[in-house]
Coordinates of C-alpha atoms in Angstrom, one line a residue:
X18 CA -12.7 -7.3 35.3
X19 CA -9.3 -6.4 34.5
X20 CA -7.9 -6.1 30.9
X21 CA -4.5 -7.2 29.8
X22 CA -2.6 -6.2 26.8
X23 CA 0.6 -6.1 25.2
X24 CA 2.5 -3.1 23.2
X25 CA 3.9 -3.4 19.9
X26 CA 6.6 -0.8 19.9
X27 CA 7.7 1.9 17.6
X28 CA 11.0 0.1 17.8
X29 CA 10.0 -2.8 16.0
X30 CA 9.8 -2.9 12.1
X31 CA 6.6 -1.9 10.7
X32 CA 6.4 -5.5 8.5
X33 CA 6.4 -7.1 12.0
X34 CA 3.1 -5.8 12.7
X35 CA 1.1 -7.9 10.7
X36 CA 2.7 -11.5 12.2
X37 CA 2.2 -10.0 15.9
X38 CA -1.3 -8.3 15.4
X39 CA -2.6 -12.2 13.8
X40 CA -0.4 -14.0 16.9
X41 CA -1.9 -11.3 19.2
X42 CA -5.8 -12.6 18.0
X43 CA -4.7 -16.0 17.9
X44 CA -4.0 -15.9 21.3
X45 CA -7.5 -14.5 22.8
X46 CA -4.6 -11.2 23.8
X47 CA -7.8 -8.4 24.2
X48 CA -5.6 -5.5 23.5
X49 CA -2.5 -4.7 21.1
X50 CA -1.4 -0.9 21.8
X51 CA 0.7 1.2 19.3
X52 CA 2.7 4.0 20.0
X53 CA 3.4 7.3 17.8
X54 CA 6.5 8.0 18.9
X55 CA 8.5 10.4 16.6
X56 CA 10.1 9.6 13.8
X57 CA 9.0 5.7 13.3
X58 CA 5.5 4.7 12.7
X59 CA 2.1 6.3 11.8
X60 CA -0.5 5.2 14.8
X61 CA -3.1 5.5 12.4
X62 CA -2.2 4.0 9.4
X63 CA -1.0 0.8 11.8
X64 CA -4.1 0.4 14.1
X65 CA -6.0 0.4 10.7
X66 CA -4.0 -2.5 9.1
X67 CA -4.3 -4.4 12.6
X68 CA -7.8 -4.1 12.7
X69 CA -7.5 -5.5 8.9
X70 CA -6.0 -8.6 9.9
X71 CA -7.5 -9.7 12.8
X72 CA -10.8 -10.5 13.9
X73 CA -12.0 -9.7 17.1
X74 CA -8.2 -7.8 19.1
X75 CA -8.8 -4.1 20.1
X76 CA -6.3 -1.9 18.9
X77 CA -5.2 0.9 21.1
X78 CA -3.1 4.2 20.0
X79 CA -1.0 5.2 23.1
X80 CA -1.2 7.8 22.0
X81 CA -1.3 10.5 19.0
X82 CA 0.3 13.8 20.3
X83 CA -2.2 16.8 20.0
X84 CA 0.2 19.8 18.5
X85 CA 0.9 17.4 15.2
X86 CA -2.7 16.7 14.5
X87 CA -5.9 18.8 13.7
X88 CA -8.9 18.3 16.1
X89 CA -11.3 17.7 13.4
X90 CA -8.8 14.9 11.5
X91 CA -8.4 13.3 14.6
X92 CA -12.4 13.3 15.0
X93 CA -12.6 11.9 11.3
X94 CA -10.0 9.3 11.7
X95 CA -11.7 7.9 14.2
X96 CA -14.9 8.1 13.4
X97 CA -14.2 6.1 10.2
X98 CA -12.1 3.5 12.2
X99 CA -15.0 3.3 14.4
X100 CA -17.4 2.9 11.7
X101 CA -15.3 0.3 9.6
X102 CA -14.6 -1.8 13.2
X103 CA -17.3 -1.4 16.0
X104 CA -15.9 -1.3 19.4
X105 CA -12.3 -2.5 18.6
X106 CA -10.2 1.3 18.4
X107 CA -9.1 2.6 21.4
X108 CA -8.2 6.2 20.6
X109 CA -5.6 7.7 23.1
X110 CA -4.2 11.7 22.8
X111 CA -1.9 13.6 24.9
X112 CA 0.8 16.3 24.4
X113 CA 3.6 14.2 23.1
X114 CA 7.7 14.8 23.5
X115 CA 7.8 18.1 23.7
X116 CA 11.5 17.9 22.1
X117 CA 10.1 16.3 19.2
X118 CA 7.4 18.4 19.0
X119 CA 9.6 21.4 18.9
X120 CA 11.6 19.4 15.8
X121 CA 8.8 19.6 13.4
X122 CA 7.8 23.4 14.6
X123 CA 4.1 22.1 16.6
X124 CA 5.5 23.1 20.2
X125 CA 2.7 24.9 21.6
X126 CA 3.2 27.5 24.2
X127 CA 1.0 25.9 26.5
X128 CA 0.4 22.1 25.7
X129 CA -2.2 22.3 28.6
X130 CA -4.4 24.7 26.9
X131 CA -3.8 22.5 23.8
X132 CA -4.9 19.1 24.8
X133 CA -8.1 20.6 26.7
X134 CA -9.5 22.0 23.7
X135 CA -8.3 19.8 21.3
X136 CA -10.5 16.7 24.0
X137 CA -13.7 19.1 23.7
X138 CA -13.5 19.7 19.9
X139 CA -13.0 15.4 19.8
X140 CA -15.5 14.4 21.7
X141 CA -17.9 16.6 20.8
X142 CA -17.5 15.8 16.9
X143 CA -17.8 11.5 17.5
X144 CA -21.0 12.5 19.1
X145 CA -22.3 14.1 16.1
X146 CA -22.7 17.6 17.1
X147 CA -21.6 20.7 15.0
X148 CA -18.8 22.4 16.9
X149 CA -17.6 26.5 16.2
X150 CA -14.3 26.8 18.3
X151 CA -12.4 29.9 18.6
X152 CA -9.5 28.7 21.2
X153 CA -5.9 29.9 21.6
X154 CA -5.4 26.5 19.4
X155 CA -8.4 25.2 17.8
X156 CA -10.2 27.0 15.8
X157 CA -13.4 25.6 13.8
X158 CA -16.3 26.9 11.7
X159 CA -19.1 24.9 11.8
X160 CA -17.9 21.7 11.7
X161 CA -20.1 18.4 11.6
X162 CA -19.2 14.8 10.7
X163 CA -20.9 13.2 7.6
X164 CA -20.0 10.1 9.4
X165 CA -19.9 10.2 13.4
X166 CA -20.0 6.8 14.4
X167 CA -23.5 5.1 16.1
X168 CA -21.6 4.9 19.4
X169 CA -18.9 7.2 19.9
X170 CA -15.5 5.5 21.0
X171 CA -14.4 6.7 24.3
X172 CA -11.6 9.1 24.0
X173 CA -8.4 8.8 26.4
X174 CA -5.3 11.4 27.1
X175 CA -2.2 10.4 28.2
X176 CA -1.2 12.4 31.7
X177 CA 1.6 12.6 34.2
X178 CA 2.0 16.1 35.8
X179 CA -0.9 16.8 38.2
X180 CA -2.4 19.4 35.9
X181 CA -2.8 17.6 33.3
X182 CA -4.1 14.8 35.6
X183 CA -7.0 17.0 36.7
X184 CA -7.6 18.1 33.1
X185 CA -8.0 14.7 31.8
X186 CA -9.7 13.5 34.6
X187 CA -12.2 16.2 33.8
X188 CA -12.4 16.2 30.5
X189 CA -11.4 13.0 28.7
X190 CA -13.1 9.3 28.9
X191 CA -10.2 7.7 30.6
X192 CA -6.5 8.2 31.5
X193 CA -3.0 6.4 30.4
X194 CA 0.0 6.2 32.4
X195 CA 3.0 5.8 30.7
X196 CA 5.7 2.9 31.1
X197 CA 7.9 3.6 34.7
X198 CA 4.5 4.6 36.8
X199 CA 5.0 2.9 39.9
X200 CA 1.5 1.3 41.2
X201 CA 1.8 4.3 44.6
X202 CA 2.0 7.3 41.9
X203 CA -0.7 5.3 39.6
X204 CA -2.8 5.4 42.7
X205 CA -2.4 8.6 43.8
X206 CA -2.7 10.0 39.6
X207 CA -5.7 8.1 39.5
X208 CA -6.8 9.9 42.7
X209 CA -5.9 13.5 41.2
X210 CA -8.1 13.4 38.1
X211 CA -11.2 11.3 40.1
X212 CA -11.0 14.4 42.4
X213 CA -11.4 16.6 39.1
X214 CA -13.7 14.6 37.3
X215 CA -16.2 14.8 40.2
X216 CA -15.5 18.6 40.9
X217 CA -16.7 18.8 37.1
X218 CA -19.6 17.1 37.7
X219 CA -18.9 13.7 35.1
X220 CA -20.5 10.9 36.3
X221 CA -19.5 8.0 33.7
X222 CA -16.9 5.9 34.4
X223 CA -13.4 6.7 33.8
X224 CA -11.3 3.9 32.1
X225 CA -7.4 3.6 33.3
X226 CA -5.0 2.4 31.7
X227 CA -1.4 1.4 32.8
X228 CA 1.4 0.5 30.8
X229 CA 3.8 -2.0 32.9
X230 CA 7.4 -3.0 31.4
X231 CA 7.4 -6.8 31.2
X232 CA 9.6 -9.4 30.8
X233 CA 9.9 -13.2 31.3
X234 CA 11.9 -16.2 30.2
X235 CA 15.9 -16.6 30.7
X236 CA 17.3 -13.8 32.1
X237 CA 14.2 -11.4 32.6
X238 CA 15.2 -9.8 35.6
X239 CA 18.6 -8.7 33.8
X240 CA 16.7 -7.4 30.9
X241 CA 14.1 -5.6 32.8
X242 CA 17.0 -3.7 35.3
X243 CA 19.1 -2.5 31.7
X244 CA 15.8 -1.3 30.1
X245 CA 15.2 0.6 33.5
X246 CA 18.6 1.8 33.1
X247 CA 18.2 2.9 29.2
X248 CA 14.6 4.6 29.9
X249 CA 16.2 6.3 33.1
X250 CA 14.1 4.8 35.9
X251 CA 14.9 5.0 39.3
X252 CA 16.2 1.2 39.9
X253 CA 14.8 1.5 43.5
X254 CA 10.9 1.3 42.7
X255 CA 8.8 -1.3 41.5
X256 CA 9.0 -0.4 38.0
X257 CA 7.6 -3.5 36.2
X258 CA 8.0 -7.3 36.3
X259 CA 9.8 -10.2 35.5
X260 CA 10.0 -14.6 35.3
X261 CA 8.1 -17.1 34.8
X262 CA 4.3 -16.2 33.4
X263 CA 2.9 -16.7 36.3
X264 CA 5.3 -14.4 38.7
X265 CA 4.8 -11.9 35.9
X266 CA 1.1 -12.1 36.8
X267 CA 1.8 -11.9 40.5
X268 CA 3.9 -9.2 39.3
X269 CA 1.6 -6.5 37.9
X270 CA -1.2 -7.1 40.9
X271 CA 0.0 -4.1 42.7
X272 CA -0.9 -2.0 39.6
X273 CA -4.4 -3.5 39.4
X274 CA -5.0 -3.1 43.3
X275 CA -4.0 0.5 42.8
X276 CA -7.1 0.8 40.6
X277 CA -5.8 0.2 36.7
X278 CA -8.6 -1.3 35.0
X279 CA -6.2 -2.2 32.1
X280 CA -2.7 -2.9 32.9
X281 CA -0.9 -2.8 28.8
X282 CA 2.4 -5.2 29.4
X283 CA 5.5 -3.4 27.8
X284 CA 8.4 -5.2 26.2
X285 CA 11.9 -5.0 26.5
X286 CA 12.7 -2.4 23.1
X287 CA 15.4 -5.5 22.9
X288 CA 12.6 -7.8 22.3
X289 CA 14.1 -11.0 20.0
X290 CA 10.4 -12.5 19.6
X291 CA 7.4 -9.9 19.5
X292 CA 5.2 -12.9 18.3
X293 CA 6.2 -14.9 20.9
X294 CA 5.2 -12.5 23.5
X295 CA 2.2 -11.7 22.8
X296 CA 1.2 -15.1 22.9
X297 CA 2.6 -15.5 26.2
X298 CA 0.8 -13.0 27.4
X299 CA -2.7 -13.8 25.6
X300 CA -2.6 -17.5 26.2
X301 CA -0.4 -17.4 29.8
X302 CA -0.7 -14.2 31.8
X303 CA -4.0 -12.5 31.0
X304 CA -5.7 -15.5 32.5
X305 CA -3.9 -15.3 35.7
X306 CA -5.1 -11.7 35.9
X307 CA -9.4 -12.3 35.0

């Protein structure tokens, strides 16, 4: 069965979080995703208060970039989210903007390298183990969580490039594709790090998720072509969707056909009403897509 969610963006004031996360559960939405974008909000610190205030939403970080965060914080942070909200985090990595990487001084030489050992150090501290690492990046002695979590939560990177497709595929839970993914190249990325995963010999399931630029009510078609214009999207592909609820719906199909088991609806960074749309979406367009 597919999952639908909604972002909150970076763009939006941090205060607003609280008002959408509560509308977000009000509305039976199953996911509210957060982004770490440089310089605006903490991921953590946000999908903790979300969790807070709500009762049953899963929270999603889209995604936490690798070169700004120690493998074995990362592995505590969400272990103790974990433990404090069973099954509602949804931890997502990846390499981040490389610009703004390179504005703090994390740009790694090789962000590939990077993200693959920073997944196995992860993963293998949620499930408890004691890890040594002596990589080109992470480097650990011995370390064990106090607190791994009873299940560990599944582990996603984000990916675009076909390397880093086949890396992820291989060695994370599940893959994200960004915002201006068309549902052919979600396909075919999907395709890429299967290939891997099976090469590598992992047999769970991988999860996919796809964020899709929304919009709907008076003049959503408008405000869907100028965000494509302001995110620099080629105007001739099927990009995201806009109208009424229920062509929105109709809208993102192609991305669910193309094998997204999660498609994450994006709004407009414009957005007068946060509130209001993830209610639309909980209440109007998830339903359409069960």
């Amino acid at each position: 069965m597919t999952s639908v969610g909604a972002i909150f963006l970076p763009s939006f004031p941090p205060e607003r979080l609280r008002p959408v996360a509560e509308a977000a559960d009000a509305a039976g939405l199953e996911q509210l995703w957060l982004w770490e974008d440089c310089f605006k909000e903490s991921a953590v610190a946000t999908m903790a208060a979300a969790l807070a205030w709500t009762e049953r939403l899963r929270v999603g970080i889209g995604l936490m970039p690798t070169p700004m965060r120690n493998a074995a914080t990362v592995a505590m942070e969400a272990a103790t989210l974990e433990r404090l909200f069973p099954g509602r985090p949804i931890i997502g990595v990846g390499h981040g903007v490389l610009d703004w990487m390179g504005q703090i001084g994390a740009r790694a030489a090789s962000p590939l390298t990077l993200l693959g050992e920073h997944l196995d150090a992860v993963r293998a501290l949620l499930r408890g183990e004691e890890v040594t690492a002596d990589g080109r990046y992470v480097r650990l002695d011995r370390v064990r969580l106090d607190w791994p979590p009873e299940r560990p939560p599944a582990v996603l990177a984000g990916a675009e490039g076909p390397k880093t497709l086949a890396l992820v595929g291989a060695r994370a839970d599940g893959l994200i594709l960004p915002g201006g993914t068309t549902p052919e190249r979600t396909r075919e990325a999907i395709g890429i790090a299967q290939q891997a995963r099976d090469a590598a010999g992992v047999t769970g399931p991988m999860e996919v998720v796809v964020f899709v630029p929304a919009a709907f009510g008076p003049g959503a078609g408008e405000r869907l072509a100028a965000n494509a214009r302001r995110w620099r999207f080629p105007e001739d592909r099927l990009l995201g969707a806009a109208g009424t609820p229920a062509e929105v719906a109709d809208g993102v199909r192609p991305w669910i056909e193309a094998g997204a088991g999660t498609v994450v609806l994006q709004p407009m960074d414009d957005e007068p009403d946060p509130e209001a749309y993830v209610g639309t979406v909980g209440r109007e367009i998830a339903p359409l897509l069960r």
